[in-house]
Short mmCIF file of C-alpha atoms and ligand atoms in Angstrom, two decimals:
data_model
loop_
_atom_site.label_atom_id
_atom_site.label_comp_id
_atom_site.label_asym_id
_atom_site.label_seq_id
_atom_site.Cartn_x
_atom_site.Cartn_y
_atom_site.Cartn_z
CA UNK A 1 -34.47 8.15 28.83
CA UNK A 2 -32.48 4.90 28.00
CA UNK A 3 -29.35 4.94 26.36
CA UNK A 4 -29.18 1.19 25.67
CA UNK A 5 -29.43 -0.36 22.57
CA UNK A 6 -31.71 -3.00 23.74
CA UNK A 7 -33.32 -5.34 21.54
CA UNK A 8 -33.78 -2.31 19.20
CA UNK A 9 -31.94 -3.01 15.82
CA UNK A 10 -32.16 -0.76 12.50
CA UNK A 11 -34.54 -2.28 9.95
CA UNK A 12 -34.10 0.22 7.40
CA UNK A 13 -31.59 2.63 5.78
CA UNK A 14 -33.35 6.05 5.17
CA UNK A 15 -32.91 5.24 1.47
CA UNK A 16 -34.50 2.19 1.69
CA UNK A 17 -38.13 3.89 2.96
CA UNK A 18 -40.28 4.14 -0.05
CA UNK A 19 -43.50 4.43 -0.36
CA UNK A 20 -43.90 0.09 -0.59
CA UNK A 21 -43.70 0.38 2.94
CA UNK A 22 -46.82 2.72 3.50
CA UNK A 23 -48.27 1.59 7.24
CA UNK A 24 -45.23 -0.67 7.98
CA UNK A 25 -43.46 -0.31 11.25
CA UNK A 26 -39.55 0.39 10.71
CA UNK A 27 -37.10 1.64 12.92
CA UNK A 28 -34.14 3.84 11.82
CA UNK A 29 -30.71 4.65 13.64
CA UNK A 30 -28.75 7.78 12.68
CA UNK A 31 -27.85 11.52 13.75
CA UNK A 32 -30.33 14.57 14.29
CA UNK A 33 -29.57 16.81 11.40
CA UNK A 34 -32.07 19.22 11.86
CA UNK A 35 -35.17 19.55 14.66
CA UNK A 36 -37.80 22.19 13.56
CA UNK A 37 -40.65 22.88 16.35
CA UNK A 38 -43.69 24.60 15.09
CA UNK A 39 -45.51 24.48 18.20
CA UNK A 40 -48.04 21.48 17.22
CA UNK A 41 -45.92 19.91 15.15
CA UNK A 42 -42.50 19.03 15.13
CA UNK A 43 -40.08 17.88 12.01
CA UNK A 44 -36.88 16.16 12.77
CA UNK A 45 -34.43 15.33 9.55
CA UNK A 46 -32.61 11.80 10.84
CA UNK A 47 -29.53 11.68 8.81
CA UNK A 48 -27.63 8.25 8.52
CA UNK A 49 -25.19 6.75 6.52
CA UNK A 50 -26.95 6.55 3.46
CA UNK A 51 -29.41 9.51 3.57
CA UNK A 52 -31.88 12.21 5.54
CA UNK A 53 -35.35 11.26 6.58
CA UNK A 54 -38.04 13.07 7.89
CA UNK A 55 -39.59 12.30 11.02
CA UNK A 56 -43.17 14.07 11.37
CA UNK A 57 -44.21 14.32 14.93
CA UNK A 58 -47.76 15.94 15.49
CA UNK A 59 -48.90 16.75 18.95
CA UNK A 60 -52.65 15.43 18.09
CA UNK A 61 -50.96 11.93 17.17
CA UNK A 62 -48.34 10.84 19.41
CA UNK A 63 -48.64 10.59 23.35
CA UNK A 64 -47.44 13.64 25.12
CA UNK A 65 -44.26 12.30 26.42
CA UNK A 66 -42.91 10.77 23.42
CA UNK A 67 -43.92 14.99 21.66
CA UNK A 68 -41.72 15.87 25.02
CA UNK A 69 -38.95 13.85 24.37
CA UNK A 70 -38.92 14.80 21.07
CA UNK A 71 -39.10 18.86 21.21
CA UNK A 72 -35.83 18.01 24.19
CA UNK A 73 -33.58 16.22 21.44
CA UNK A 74 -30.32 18.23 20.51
CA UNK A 75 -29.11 18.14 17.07
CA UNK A 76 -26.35 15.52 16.06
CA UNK A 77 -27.44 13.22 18.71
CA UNK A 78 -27.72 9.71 18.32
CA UNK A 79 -31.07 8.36 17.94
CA UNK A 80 -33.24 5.48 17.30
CA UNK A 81 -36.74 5.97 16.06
CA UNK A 82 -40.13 3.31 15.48
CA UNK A 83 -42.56 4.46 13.53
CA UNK A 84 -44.68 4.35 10.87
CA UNK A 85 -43.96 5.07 7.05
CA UNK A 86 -46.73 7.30 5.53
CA UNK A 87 -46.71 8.72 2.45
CA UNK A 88 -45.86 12.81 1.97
CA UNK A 89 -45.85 15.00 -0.73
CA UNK A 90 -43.91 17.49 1.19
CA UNK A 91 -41.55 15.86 2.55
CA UNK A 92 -38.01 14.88 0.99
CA UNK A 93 -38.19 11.47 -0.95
CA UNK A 94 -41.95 11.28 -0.58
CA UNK A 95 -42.08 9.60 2.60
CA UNK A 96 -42.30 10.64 6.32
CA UNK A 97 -42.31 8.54 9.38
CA UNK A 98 -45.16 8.88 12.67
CA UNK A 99 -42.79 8.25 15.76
CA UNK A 100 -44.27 5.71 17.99
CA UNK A 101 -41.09 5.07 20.27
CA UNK A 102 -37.66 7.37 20.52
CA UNK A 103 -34.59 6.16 21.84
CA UNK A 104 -32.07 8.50 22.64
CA UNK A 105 -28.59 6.69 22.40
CA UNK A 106 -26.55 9.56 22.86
CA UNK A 107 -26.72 13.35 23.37
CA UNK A 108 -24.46 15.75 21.54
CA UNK A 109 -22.90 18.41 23.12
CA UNK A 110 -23.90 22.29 21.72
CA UNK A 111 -22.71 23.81 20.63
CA UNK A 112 -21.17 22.18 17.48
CA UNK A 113 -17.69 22.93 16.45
CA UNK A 114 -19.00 22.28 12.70
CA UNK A 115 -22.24 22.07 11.33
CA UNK A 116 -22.43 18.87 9.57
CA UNK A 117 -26.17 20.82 7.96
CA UNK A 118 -23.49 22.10 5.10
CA UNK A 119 -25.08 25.25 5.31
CA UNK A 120 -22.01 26.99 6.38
CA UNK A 121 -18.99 26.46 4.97
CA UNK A 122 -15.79 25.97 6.64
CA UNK A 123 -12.07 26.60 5.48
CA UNK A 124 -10.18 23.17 4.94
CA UNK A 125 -8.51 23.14 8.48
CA UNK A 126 -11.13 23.70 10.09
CA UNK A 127 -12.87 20.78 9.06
CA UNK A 128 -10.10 18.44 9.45
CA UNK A 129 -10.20 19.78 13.05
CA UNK A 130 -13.03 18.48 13.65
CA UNK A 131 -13.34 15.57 10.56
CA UNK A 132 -15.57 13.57 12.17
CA UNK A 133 -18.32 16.04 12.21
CA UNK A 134 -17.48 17.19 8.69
CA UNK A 135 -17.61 13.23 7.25
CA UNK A 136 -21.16 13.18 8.59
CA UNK A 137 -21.77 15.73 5.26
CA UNK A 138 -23.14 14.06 3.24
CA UNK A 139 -21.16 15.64 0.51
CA UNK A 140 -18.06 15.28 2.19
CA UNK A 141 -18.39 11.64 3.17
CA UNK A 142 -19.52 10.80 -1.09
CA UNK A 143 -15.91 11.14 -1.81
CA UNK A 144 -15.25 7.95 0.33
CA UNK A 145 -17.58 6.00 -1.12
CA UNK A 146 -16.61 6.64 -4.40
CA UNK A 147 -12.60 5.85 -3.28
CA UNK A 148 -13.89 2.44 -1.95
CA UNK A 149 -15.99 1.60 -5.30
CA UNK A 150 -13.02 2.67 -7.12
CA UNK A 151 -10.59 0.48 -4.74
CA UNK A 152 -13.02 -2.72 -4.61
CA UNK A 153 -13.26 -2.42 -8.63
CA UNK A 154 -9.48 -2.08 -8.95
CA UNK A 155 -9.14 -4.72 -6.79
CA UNK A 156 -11.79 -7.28 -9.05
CA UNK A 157 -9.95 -6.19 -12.23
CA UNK A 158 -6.74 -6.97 -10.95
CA UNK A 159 -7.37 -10.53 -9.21
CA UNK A 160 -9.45 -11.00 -12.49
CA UNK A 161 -6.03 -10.38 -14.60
CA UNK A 162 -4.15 -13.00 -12.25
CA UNK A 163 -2.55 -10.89 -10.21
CA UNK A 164 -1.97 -12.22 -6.87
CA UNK A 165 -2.03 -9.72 -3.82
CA UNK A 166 1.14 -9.47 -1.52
CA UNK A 167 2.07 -7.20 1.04
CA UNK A 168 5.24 -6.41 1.41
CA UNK A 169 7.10 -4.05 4.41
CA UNK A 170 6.74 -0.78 4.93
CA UNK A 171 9.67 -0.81 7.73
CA UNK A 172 12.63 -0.69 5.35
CA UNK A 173 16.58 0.01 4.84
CA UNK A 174 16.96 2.08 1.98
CA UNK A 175 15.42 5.09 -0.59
CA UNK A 176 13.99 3.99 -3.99
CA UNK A 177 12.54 6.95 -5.48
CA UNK A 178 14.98 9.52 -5.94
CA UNK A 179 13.85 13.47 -5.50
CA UNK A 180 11.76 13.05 -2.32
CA UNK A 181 13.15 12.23 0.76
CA UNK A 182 12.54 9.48 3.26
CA UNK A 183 11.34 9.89 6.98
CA UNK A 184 13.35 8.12 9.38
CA UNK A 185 12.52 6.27 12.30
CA UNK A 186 14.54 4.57 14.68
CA UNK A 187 14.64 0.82 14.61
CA UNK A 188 16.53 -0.80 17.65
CA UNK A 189 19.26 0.38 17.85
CA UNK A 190 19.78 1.11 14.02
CA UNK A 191 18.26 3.66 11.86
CA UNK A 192 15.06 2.84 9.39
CA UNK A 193 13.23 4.09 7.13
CA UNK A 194 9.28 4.05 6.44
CA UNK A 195 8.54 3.14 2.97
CA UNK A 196 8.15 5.34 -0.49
CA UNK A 197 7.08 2.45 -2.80
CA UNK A 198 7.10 -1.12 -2.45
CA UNK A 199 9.34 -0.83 -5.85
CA UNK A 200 12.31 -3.27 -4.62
CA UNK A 201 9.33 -6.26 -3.32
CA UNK A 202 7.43 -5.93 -5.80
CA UNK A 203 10.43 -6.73 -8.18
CA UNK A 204 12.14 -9.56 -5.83
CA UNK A 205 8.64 -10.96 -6.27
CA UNK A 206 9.15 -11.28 -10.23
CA UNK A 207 12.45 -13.26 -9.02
CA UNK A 208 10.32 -15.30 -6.79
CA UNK A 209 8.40 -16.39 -9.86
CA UNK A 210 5.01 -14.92 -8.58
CA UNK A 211 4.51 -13.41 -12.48
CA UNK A 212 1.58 -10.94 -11.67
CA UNK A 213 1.33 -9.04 -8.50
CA UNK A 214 -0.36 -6.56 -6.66
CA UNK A 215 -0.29 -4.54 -3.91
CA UNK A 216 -2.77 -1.39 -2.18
CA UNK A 217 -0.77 -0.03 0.50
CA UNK A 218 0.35 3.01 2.51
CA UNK A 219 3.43 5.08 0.79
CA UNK A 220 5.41 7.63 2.94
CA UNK A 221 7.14 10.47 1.05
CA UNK A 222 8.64 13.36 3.16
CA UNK A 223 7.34 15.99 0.76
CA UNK A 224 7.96 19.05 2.29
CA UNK A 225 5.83 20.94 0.23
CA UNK A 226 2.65 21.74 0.92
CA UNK A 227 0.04 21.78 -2.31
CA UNK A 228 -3.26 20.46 -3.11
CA UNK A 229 -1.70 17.28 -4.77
CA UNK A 230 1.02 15.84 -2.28
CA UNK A 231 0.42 14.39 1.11
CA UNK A 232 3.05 12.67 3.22
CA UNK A 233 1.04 9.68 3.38
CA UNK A 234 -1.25 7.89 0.22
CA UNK A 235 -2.50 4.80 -0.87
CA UNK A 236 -0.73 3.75 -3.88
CA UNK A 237 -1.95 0.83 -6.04
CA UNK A 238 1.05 -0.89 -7.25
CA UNK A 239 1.65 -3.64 -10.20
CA UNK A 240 4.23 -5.86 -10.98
CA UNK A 241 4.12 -7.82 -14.19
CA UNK A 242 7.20 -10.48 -15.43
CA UNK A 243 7.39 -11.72 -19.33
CA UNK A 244 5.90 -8.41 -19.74
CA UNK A 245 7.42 -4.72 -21.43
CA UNK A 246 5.89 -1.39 -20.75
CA UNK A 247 3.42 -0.91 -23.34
CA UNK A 248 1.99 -4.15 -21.72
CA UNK A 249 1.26 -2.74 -18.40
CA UNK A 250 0.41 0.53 -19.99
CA UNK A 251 -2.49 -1.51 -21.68
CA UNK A 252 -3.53 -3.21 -18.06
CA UNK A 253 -3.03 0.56 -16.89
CA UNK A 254 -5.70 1.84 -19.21
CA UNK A 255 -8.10 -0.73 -18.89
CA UNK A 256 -8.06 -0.83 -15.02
CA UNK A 257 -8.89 3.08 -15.17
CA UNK A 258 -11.61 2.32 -17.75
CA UNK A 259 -13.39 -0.14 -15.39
CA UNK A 260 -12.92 1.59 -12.42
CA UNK A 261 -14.87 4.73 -13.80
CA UNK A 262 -17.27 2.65 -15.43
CA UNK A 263 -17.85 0.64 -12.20
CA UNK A 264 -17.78 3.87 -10.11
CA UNK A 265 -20.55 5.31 -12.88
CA UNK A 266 -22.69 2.41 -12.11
CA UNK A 267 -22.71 1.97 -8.64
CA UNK A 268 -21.74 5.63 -7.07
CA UNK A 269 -25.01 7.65 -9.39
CA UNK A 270 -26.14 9.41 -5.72
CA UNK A 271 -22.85 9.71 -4.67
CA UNK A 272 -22.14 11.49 -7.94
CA UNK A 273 -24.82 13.63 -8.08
CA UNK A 274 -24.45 14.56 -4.86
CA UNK A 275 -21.16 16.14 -5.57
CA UNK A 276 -22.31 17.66 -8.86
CA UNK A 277 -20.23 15.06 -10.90
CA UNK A 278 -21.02 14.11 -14.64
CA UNK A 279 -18.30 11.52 -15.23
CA UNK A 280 -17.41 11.18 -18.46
CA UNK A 281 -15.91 7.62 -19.60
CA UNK A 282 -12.95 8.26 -21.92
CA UNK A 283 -14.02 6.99 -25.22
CA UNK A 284 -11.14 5.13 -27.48
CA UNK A 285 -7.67 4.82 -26.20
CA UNK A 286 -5.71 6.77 -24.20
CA UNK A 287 -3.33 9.43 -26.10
CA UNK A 288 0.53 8.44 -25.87
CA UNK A 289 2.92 11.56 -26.30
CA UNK A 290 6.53 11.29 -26.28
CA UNK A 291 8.32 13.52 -23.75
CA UNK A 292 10.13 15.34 -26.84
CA UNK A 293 6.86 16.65 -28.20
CA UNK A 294 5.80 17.80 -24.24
CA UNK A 295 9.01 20.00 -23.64
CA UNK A 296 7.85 21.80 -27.49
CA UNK A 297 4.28 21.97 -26.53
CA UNK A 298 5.24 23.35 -23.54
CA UNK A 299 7.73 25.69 -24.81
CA UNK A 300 5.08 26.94 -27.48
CA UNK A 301 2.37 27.82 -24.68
CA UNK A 302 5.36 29.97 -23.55
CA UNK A 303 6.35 27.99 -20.38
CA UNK A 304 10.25 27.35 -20.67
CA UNK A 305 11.33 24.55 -20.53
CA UNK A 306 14.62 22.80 -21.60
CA UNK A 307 14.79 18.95 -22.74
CA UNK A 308 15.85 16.61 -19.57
CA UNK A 309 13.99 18.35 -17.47
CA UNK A 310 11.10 17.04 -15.15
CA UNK A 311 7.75 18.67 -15.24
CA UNK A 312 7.40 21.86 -13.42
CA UNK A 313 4.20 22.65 -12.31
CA UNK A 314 4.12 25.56 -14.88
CA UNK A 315 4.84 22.87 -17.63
CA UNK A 316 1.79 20.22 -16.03
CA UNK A 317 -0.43 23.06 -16.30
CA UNK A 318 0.51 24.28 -20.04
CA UNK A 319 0.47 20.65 -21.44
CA UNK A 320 -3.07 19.98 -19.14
CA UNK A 321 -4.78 22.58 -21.36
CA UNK A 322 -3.63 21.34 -24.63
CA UNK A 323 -4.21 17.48 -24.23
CA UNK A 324 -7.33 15.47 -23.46
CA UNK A 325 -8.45 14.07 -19.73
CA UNK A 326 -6.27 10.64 -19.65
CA UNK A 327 -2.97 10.60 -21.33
CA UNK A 328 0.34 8.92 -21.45
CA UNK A 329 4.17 10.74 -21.54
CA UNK A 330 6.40 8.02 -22.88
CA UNK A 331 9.79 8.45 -23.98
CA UNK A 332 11.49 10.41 -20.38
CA UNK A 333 14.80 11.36 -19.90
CA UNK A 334 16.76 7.99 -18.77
CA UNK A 335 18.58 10.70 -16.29
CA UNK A 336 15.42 12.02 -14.73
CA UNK A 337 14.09 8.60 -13.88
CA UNK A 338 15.08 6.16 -11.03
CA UNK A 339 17.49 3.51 -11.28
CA UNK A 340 15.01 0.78 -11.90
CA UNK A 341 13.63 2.36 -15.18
CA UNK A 342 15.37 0.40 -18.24
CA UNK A 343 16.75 2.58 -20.99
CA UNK A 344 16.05 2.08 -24.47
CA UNK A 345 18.12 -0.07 -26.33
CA UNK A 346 18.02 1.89 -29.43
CA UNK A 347 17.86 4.95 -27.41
CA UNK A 348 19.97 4.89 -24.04
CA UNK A 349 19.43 8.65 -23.28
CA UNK A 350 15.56 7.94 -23.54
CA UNK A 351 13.72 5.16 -21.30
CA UNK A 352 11.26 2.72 -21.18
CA UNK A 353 9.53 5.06 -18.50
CA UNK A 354 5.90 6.21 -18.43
CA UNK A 355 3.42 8.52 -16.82
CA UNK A 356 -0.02 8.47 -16.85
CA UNK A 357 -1.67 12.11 -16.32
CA UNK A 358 -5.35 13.35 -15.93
CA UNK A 359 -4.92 16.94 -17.70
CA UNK A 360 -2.15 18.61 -15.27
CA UNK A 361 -2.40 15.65 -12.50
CA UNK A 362 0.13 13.20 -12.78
CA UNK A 363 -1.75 9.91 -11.30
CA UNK A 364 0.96 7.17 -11.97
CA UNK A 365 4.30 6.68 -13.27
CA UNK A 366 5.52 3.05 -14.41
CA UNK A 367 8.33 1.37 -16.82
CA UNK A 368 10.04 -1.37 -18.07
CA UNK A 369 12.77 -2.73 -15.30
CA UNK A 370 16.57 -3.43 -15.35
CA UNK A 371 16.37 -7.14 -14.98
CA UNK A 372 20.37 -7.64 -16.14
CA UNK A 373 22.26 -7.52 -12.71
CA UNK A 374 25.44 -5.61 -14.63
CA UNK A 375 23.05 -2.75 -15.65
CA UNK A 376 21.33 -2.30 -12.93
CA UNK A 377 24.65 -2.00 -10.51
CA UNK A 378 25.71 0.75 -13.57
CA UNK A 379 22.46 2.77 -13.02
CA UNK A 380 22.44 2.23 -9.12
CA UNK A 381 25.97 3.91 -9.14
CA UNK A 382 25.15 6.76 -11.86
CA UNK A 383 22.62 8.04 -9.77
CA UNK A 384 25.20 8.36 -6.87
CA UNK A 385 24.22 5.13 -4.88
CA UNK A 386 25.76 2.64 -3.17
CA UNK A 387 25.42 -0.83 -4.56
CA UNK A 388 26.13 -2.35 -1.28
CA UNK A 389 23.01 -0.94 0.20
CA UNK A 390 20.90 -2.75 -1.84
CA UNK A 391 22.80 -6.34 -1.41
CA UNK A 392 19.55 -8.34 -1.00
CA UNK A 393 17.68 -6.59 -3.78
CA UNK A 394 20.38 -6.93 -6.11
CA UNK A 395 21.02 -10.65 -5.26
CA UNK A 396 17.34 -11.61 -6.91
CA UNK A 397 18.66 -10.38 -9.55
CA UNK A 398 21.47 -13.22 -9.91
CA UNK A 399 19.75 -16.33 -10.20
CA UNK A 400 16.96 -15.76 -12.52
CA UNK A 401 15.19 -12.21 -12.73
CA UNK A 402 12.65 -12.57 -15.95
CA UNK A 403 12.10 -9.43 -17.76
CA UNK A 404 9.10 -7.14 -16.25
CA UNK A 405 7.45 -3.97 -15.79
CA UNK A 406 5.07 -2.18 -13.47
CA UNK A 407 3.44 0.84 -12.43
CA UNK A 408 2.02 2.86 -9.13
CA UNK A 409 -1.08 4.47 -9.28
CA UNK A 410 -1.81 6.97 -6.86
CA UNK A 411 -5.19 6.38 -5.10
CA UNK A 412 -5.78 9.57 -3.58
CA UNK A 413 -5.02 11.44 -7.27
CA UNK A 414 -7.05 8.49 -8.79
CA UNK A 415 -10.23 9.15 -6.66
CA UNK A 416 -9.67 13.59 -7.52
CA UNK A 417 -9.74 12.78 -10.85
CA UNK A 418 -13.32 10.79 -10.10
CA UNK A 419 -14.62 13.22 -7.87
CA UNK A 420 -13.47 16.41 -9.59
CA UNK A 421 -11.81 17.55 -6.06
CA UNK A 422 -9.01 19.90 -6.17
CA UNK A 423 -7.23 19.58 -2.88
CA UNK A 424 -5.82 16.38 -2.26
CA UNK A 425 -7.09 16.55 1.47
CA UNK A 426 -10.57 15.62 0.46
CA UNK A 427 -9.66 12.56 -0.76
CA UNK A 428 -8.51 11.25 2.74
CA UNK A 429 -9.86 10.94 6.11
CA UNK A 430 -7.14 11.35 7.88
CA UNK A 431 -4.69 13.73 5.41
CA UNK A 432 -1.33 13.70 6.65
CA UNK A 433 0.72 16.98 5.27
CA UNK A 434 3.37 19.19 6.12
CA UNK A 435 1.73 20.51 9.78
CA UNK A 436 -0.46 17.89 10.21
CA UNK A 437 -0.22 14.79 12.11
CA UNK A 438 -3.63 14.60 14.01
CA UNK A 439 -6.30 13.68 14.00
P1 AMO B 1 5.93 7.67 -8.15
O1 AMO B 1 6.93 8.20 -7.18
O2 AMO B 1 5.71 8.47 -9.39
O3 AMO B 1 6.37 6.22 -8.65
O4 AMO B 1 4.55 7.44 -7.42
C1 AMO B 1 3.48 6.82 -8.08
C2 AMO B 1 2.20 7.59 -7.90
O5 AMO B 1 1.90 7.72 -6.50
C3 AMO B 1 1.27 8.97 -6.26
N1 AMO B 1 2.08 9.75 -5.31
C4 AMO B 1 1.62 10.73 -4.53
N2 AMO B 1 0.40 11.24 -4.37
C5 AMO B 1 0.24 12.23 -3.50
N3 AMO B 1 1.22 12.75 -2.73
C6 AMO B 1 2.48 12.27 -2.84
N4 AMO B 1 3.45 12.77 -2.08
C7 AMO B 1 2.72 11.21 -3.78
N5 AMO B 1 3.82 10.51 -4.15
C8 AMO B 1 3.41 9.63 -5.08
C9 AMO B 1 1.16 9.68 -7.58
C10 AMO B 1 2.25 9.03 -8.39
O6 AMO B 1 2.00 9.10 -9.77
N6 AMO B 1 7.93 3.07 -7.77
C11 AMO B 1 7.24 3.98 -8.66
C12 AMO B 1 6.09 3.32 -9.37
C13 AMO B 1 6.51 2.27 -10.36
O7 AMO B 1 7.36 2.57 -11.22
O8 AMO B 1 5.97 1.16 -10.29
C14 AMO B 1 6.76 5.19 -7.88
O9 AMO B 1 6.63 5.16 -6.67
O10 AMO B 1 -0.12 9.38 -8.13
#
């Protein structure tokens, strides 16, 4: 038995055996997802990244060691297999391969604390116990390739719209986002603070005359919580657009989502199916609903709710079920909102704030800035904050801060939407929440 690589190298991907390759030699890498041993024959399933083939190994046509070595192999081992493709009509995807050489790269322990075979199914925590077994499903790891289509496209669109990517710290002095709380960490021999939202950057960068920016970046929010839509730690996909108002970014908002699905739709079909997904691509614009009109909606589906109030879950859920999948809330309570969000002229009780939800989800929340240093110092202290703490964000502001506007879009609640996933957790390897912290 060897358990060196060698000069062995993969040729194929399990997806990539068709029948084209009838009598080739290939060799494939992966797992052992299943080992059935009828006595003359024996049918391994090798599972790899992109797939499960089947490995036919009859006694009558393979030398009795390498029939040995095979009937020994435990499942979820690593192994490498040559063979030959041959075509099967009973085997999955029409094609079957005669091992000619087996390398066993690594044994797996049994027994398994999770069956990656998906025929059992575990309770959330249990899987994340053990996540690397459980991302070897395939159904479990389609969600991440779906989030990094959905990232990469995002990505495309934005650098295609001239947005430059920065990235700014995530070890930093002060709150931004009012209502959740910060975690603190010690820095020297001060206190610090790990970062909700690279809001204040972001902004300093329209000062810096970068015009369009971007950013795709961990956000820490000590949510102490625990639901299926908040984690302690998400991607968020931030803009930041100068010489620009909200309806704007609201447009770049819109579109970005639009090409993202479409992209996904495209390029993620076996991922999709896989997870029993028909994505539907939201045809004509996105519906815009002033806040006003929620709280009545609301109030009419017989949630209560009182104007200058923020969405309780009660009230996500009522207005989910009345509007369509993608839709904005314009028009929120200036008081509700952070000190960032500009008012509206006209209007000051109102501002020039936005969310973007996916039936009860909210997925991102954006507005038009305070870019006039007097104002903002006014809002900084109405919401019970100390202008002095925010000294170097406030001094961009001084010597030339051009109008702007910018969003966050969550990734995580992004990629549910996509994948139709309910808890949050599935949308990240690693899900940080309320009593978890490994793996
Ligand atoms: P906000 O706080 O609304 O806005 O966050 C933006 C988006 O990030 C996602 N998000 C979360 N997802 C899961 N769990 C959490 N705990 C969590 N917190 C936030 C959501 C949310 O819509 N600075 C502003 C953005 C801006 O105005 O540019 C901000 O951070 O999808």
């Amino acid at each position: 038995m060897t358990y060196s690589l060698g000069d062995w190298r993969r040729t194929h991907y399990s997806k990539n055996v068709d029948s084209k390759l009838k009598d080739e030699t290939v060799t494939l890498m992966g797992w052992v997802h299943e080992i059935r041993d009828l006595g003359g024959i024996i049918f391994v399933l090798l599972r790899d990244r992109d797939g499960i083939i089947q490995i036919t190994a009859p006694s009558k046509k393979i030398s009795p060691e390498l029939f040995e070595e095979i009937r020994k192999m435990k499942k979820e081992s690593v192994v490498a297999f040559r063979g030959k493709v041959q075509g099967s009509n009973k085997a999955p995807g029409g094609v079957e391969i005669i091992p000619d050489k087996l390398k066993v790269l690594n044994e797996s322990k049994l027994p398994l604390p999770l069956d990656p075979t998906e025929k059992v199914r575990a309770e959330i925590d249990t899987r994340l116990d053990s996540r690397f077994l459980d991302l070897r499903k395939p159904g479990v790891s389609a969600v991440f390739k779906i989030k990094s289509r959905m990232l990469h496209s995002v990505r495309l669109f934005l650098e295609d719209n001239g947005f430059i990517e920065v990235n700014t710290p995530k070890l930093v002095a002060s709150a931004t986002e009012g209502g959740t709380e910060l975690f603190p960490i010690t820095y020297f021999e001060r206190e610090a603070f790990l970062g909700q939202s690279p809001q204040l950057y972001k902004q300093i960068m329209m000062s810096a005359g970068f015009d369009r920016v971007y950013e795709i970046a961990p956000i820490f929010r000590a949510e102490e919580h625990d639901t299926l839509r908040h984690l302690n730690e998400v991607i968020s996909i931030d803009i930041e657009s100068s010489f620009s108002n909200e309806k704007d970014v609201m447009n770049t908002l819109e579109k970005l989502v639009k090409t993202a699905l479409n992209d996904v739709l495209e390029h993620c079909s076996d991922d999709l199916k896989l997870l029993d997904v028909d994505l539907q691509i939201p045809k004509g614009s996105f519906a815009r609903i002033e806040y006003d009109e929620v709280v009545d909606l609301v109030n009419s589906k017989g949630v209560q709710m009182r104007h200058g109030e923020d969405l309780s879950r009660a009230a996500e859920k009522a207005i989910g079920e009345i509007m369509d999948d993608y839709y904005f809330v314009t028009g929120w309570p200036t008081d509700i909102k952070p000190f960032y969000v500009m008012p509206d002229e006209n209007d000051p009780e109102r501002s020039l704030a936005f969310d973007l939800m996916y039936k009860d989800l909210e997925i991102s929340s954006g507005a038009m800035r305070v870019h006039k240093m007097d104002l903002l110092v006014e809002r900084i202290k109405n919401q019970g904050l100390n202008p002095d703490s925010f000294e170097r964000y406030l001094a961009a502001f001084e010597y030339g801060m051009p109008p702007h506007a910018g969003w966050g879009l969550g990734a995580e609640r992004f990629t549910m939407c996509i994948t139709g996933s309910n808890n949050i957790r599935e949308t990240v390897l690693f899900p940080r929440d309320r009593r978890r912290l490994t793996p």
